[in-house]
Coordinates of C-alpha atoms and ligand atoms in Angstrom, one line a residue:
X72 CA -72.7 33.2 -14.7
X73 CA -72.8 28.9 -14.3
X74 CA -73.5 28.3 -10.3
X75 CA -72.9 24.9 -8.4
X76 CA -73.6 23.6 -4.9
X77 CA -71.0 22.6 -2.6
X78 CA -70.9 20.7 -0.2
X79 CA -68.6 19.0 2.8
X80 CA -70.4 16.6 3.7
X81 CA -69.6 15.5 7.7
X82 CA -67.0 13.3 7.3
X83 CA -64.7 16.5 5.3
X84 CA -65.4 18.8 8.1
X85 CA -64.8 16.3 11.1
X86 CA -61.3 15.2 9.2
X87 CA -59.8 19.3 8.7
X88 CA -60.8 19.2 4.7
X89 CA -62.8 22.7 4.6
X90 CA -59.9 24.1 3.9
X91 CA -58.1 22.1 0.9
X92 CA -61.5 22.4 -0.7
X93 CA -62.0 26.2 -0.9
X94 CA -58.4 26.2 -1.7
X95 CA -58.5 23.4 -4.1
X96 CA -62.0 25.3 -6.1
X97 CA -60.6 28.6 -5.8
X98 CA -56.7 27.6 -7.1
X99 CA -58.9 25.8 -10.1
X100 CA -60.0 29.7 -10.6
X101 CA -64.3 29.0 -9.9
X102 CA -65.3 32.1 -7.3
X103 CA -67.3 32.3 -4.4
X104 CA -70.7 33.3 -3.8
X105 CA -71.5 32.5 -0.9
X106 CA -70.8 30.0 2.3
X107 CA -72.6 29.2 5.2
X108 CA -71.4 26.3 8.3
X109 CA -75.4 25.1 9.3
X110 CA -76.5 21.8 10.5
X111 CA -79.0 19.9 7.8
X112 CA -82.3 19.4 8.9
X113 CA -83.9 16.4 8.0
X114 CA -86.8 18.0 5.9
X115 CA -83.5 20.1 4.1
X116 CA -81.5 16.1 4.0
X117 CA -84.6 14.5 2.5
X118 CA -85.9 17.4 0.1
X119 CA -81.1 18.0 -1.4
X120 CA -81.1 14.0 -1.7
X121 CA -85.3 13.2 -3.2
X122 CA -83.8 11.8 -6.5
X123 CA -81.7 8.6 -4.6
X124 CA -85.6 7.9 -1.9
X125 CA -86.4 4.0 -2.0
X126 CA -82.7 3.2 -2.8
X127 CA -80.9 1.0 -0.6
X128 CA -78.8 3.6 0.4
X129 CA -80.7 6.9 1.2
X130 CA -81.3 5.8 5.3
X131 CA -77.5 6.1 5.4
X132 CA -77.3 9.1 3.2
X133 CA -80.2 10.7 4.9
X134 CA -78.2 9.6 7.9
X135 CA -74.4 11.0 7.2
X136 CA -75.7 13.9 5.8
X137 CA -78.0 15.1 8.8
X138 CA -75.2 13.5 11.3
X139 CA -72.5 16.9 12.0
X140 CA -71.7 20.3 10.2
X141 CA -71.5 20.0 6.7
X142 CA -70.3 23.9 5.3
X143 CA -72.5 25.0 1.9
X144 CA -71.5 27.0 -0.4
X145 CA -71.9 28.1 -3.9
X146 CA -69.0 29.1 -6.8
X147 CA -69.5 30.0 -9.8
X148 CA -67.5 30.4 -13.1
X149 CA -67.5 29.4 -16.9
X150 CA -68.0 25.4 -17.4
X151 CA -68.3 25.2 -13.1
X152 CA -70.9 22.6 -12.7
X153 CA -67.9 20.5 -14.7
X154 CA -65.1 21.5 -13.7
X155 CA -66.2 21.2 -9.6
X156 CA -67.2 17.2 -10.2
X157 CA -64.0 17.2 -11.8
X158 CA -61.9 18.6 -9.0
X159 CA -64.4 16.6 -6.7
X160 CA -63.5 13.0 -8.4
X161 CA -66.1 9.9 -9.5
X162 CA -68.7 9.8 -7.0
X163 CA -67.2 6.2 -6.0
X164 CA -63.1 7.6 -4.7
X165 CA -62.0 3.8 -6.0
X166 CA -63.3 5.9 -9.5
X167 CA -62.1 9.0 -9.2
X168 CA -59.6 10.7 -10.8
X169 CA -56.0 10.7 -9.5
X170 CA -55.8 13.9 -8.6
X171 CA -59.0 14.6 -7.6
X172 CA -60.3 15.2 -4.4
X173 CA -62.6 12.2 -3.9
X174 CA -59.5 10.1 -5.0
X175 CA -56.6 11.9 -2.7
X176 CA -58.7 12.1 0.9
X177 CA -61.3 9.1 0.3
X178 CA -62.2 4.9 -0.1
X179 CA -65.9 4.6 0.4
X180 CA -68.8 5.8 -1.2
X181 CA -70.7 6.4 1.6
X182 CA -68.1 9.0 2.3
X183 CA -66.7 10.6 0.0
X184 CA -66.4 14.2 1.2
X185 CA -68.6 16.2 -0.3
X186 CA -71.3 17.2 -2.8
X187 CA -71.3 19.6 -5.8
X188 CA -74.8 20.0 -8.3
X189 CA -74.7 16.8 -11.2
X190 CA -76.2 19.7 -14.3
X191 CA -76.5 23.4 -14.8
X192 CA -80.2 23.0 -14.3
X193 CA -79.3 21.2 -10.3
X194 CA -77.1 23.9 -10.0
X195 CA -79.3 26.2 -9.9
X196 CA -82.1 24.3 -8.0
X197 CA -79.6 23.6 -5.3
X198 CA -78.5 27.1 -4.7
X199 CA -82.2 28.2 -3.9
X200 CA -83.5 24.9 -1.8
X201 CA -79.6 25.6 0.1
X202 CA -79.6 29.6 0.3
X203 CA -81.2 32.9 0.0
X204 CA -81.4 35.1 -2.7
X205 CA -79.9 37.8 -0.6
X206 CA -76.9 35.0 0.4
X207 CA -75.6 35.4 -2.3
X208 CA -72.9 38.1 -3.5
X209 CA -72.6 38.8 -6.7
X210 CA -69.2 40.5 -7.1
X211 CA -66.0 41.2 -9.0
X212 CA -62.8 40.1 -9.1
X213 CA -59.7 42.1 -9.8
X214 CA -57.8 37.8 -11.1
X215 CA -61.7 37.6 -13.7
X216 CA -60.2 39.5 -16.9
X217 CA -57.0 36.7 -16.4
X218 CA -59.3 33.2 -15.8
X219 CA -62.1 34.2 -17.8
X220 CA -62.3 34.7 -21.2
X221 CA -65.1 36.6 -21.3
Ligands
DAT322 P1 -72.8 12.1 -6.6 O1 -73.0 11.9 -5.2 O2 -71.3 12.4 -7.1 O3 -73.5 12.9 -7.7 P2 -75.0 10.7 -7.1 O4 -76.0 11.9 -6.7 O5 -75.0 8.7 -7.5 O6 -73.5 10.9 -6.0 O7 -75.6 9.7 -5.2 C1 -75.1 11.0 -3.9 C2 -74.5 10.1 -2.6 O8 -75.6 9.3 -2.4 C3 -73.3 10.2 -3.0 O9 -72.9 11.2 -3.1 C4 -73.1 9.3 -2.0 C5 -74.3 7.9 -2.4 N1 -74.4 6.8 -2.7 C6 -74.9 6.7 -4.1 N2 -74.4 5.6 -4.5 C7 -74.5 5.1 -4.1 C8 -74.0 3.8 -3.4 N3 -74.3 2.8 -4.3 N4 -74.0 3.2 -2.5 C9 -73.4 3.4 -1.1 N5 -73.8 5.0 -1.2 C10 -73.8 5.7 -2.6
MG323 MG1 -75.4 13.9 -7.3

């Protein structure tokens, strides 16, 4: 099953939006696999955002993600990566589709509430970076057959 890392970033946690993010993903039909509330270390932040190293916003990004706790989760489902990115909305809140989280709750790219993996391959890598294999729960939901076609 396709999996994505999802983070409710420090602004989302401080603004009391953890429940809103979880609610939207649950409502969409995605299945929760793992969750932990934690303070992100400098080392984890730098590894997670290694691809952005050297960009003008990099230092601010690391400061932001390490500034307060985050809610880190793994969600799965058919087309989970694309579905979750759509539920989050475009990186820049002013370009995010109406009804998406970033549209409905954010204004600035540097305070855009959430992170979600951008490809299936990165989903796998990010899940492995943030969670130990034994922290991932493999389970069946009674409603799965009404949400997942196969
Ligand atoms: P996304 O989080 O939608 O995957 P990304 O991977 O391109 O976006 O960038 C990671 C984060 O870095 C993004 O959520 C917010 C920040 N960011 C990206 N581009 C930025 C910019 N031009 N100015 C400030 N922050 C930026
Ligand atoms: Mg990204």
